């Protein structure tokens, strides 16, 4: 479903992603783990077209979309729930959700069905649909960010650090939600610093270190890998 070939992304003189190749097959949950500044968010942004790719290719369903602008890439079935959630605090829950279906805004039936689907998936958001999003708890805002990404009915969901800043019990809820999304048939690329939980939910995983993939394997293999254990699993 997604193939990245030797992708490089730079910020001026800083090369943040230094030739990364990876793939995500339909129905898989694939995780990328890595330390702060490894280039994880940059890589996800390049997949949805929010950072330009300097070299290499991004293929969705085998089609080269390396230079397709972000607003058109939504139509290819890919959506990003960004790091830090990106929720608009003064807008209501419902308004935030509607932004996720912006590219389909003229299709009222599609938008209504998408709202109902996400309200059914996250009943808490339905209860709070008319509240300003800034009044939600951190965990609820994360659910909102995920639901907003799902409003465009993507086939591939990119999740950037959905557990960031949340309490352990809430993190469990987030990972439960990810498992449920997988059961519903969604393909997921998950970036996480909670390496243990992320590897536990992943079919396959990659380790990204200073812009390069240094290890890959099944979630289980990486959980058992001594290097991964010492570098990423120590404190969780
Ligand atoms: N807009 C930007 N302008 C310049 N440099 C940037 C920008 N965004 C990221 N960088 C740099 O690119 C590198 C990769 O950053 P990125 O945010 O992709 O890492 P990350 O793996 O997501 O880190 P974290 O775990 O902290 O979220 C870092 O060195 C960072 O300082
Ligand atoms: Mg990041």
Coordinates of C-alpha atoms in Angstrom, one line a residue, residues 22 24 29-33 175 188-195 197-207 217 219 222:
X22 CA 10.3 1.0 4.0
X24 CA 3.6 -1.0 4.6
X29 CA 0.3 -2.2 11.6
X30 CA 3.9 -1.1 11.1
X31 CA 5.7 0.9 13.7
X32 CA 8.8 3.2 13.6
X33 CA 10.6 3.7 16.8
X175 CA -3.4 1.4 22.2
X188 CA -1.5 1.8 10.1
X189 CA 1.9 3.3 10.3
X190 CA 2.6 4.2 13.9
X191 CA 5.5 6.4 15.2
X192 CA 6.0 6.0 18.9
X193 CA 8.5 6.6 21.7
X194 CA 6.6 4.1 23.8
X195 CA 8.6 1.4 22.1
X197 CA 3.6 -0.9 23.5
X198 CA 4.2 0.0 19.9
X199 CA 6.2 -3.1 19.2
X200 CA 3.5 -5.1 21.0
X201 CA 0.8 -3.9 18.6
X202 CA 3.0 -4.0 15.4
X203 CA 3.2 -6.7 12.8
X204 CA 6.5 -5.2 11.7
X205 CA 8.8 -2.5 12.9
X206 CA 11.7 -0.3 11.9
X207 CA 14.2 1.5 14.1
X217 CA 11.9 -7.0 11.8
X219 CA 7.4 -6.5 16.4
X222 CA 12.6 -6.2 17.8

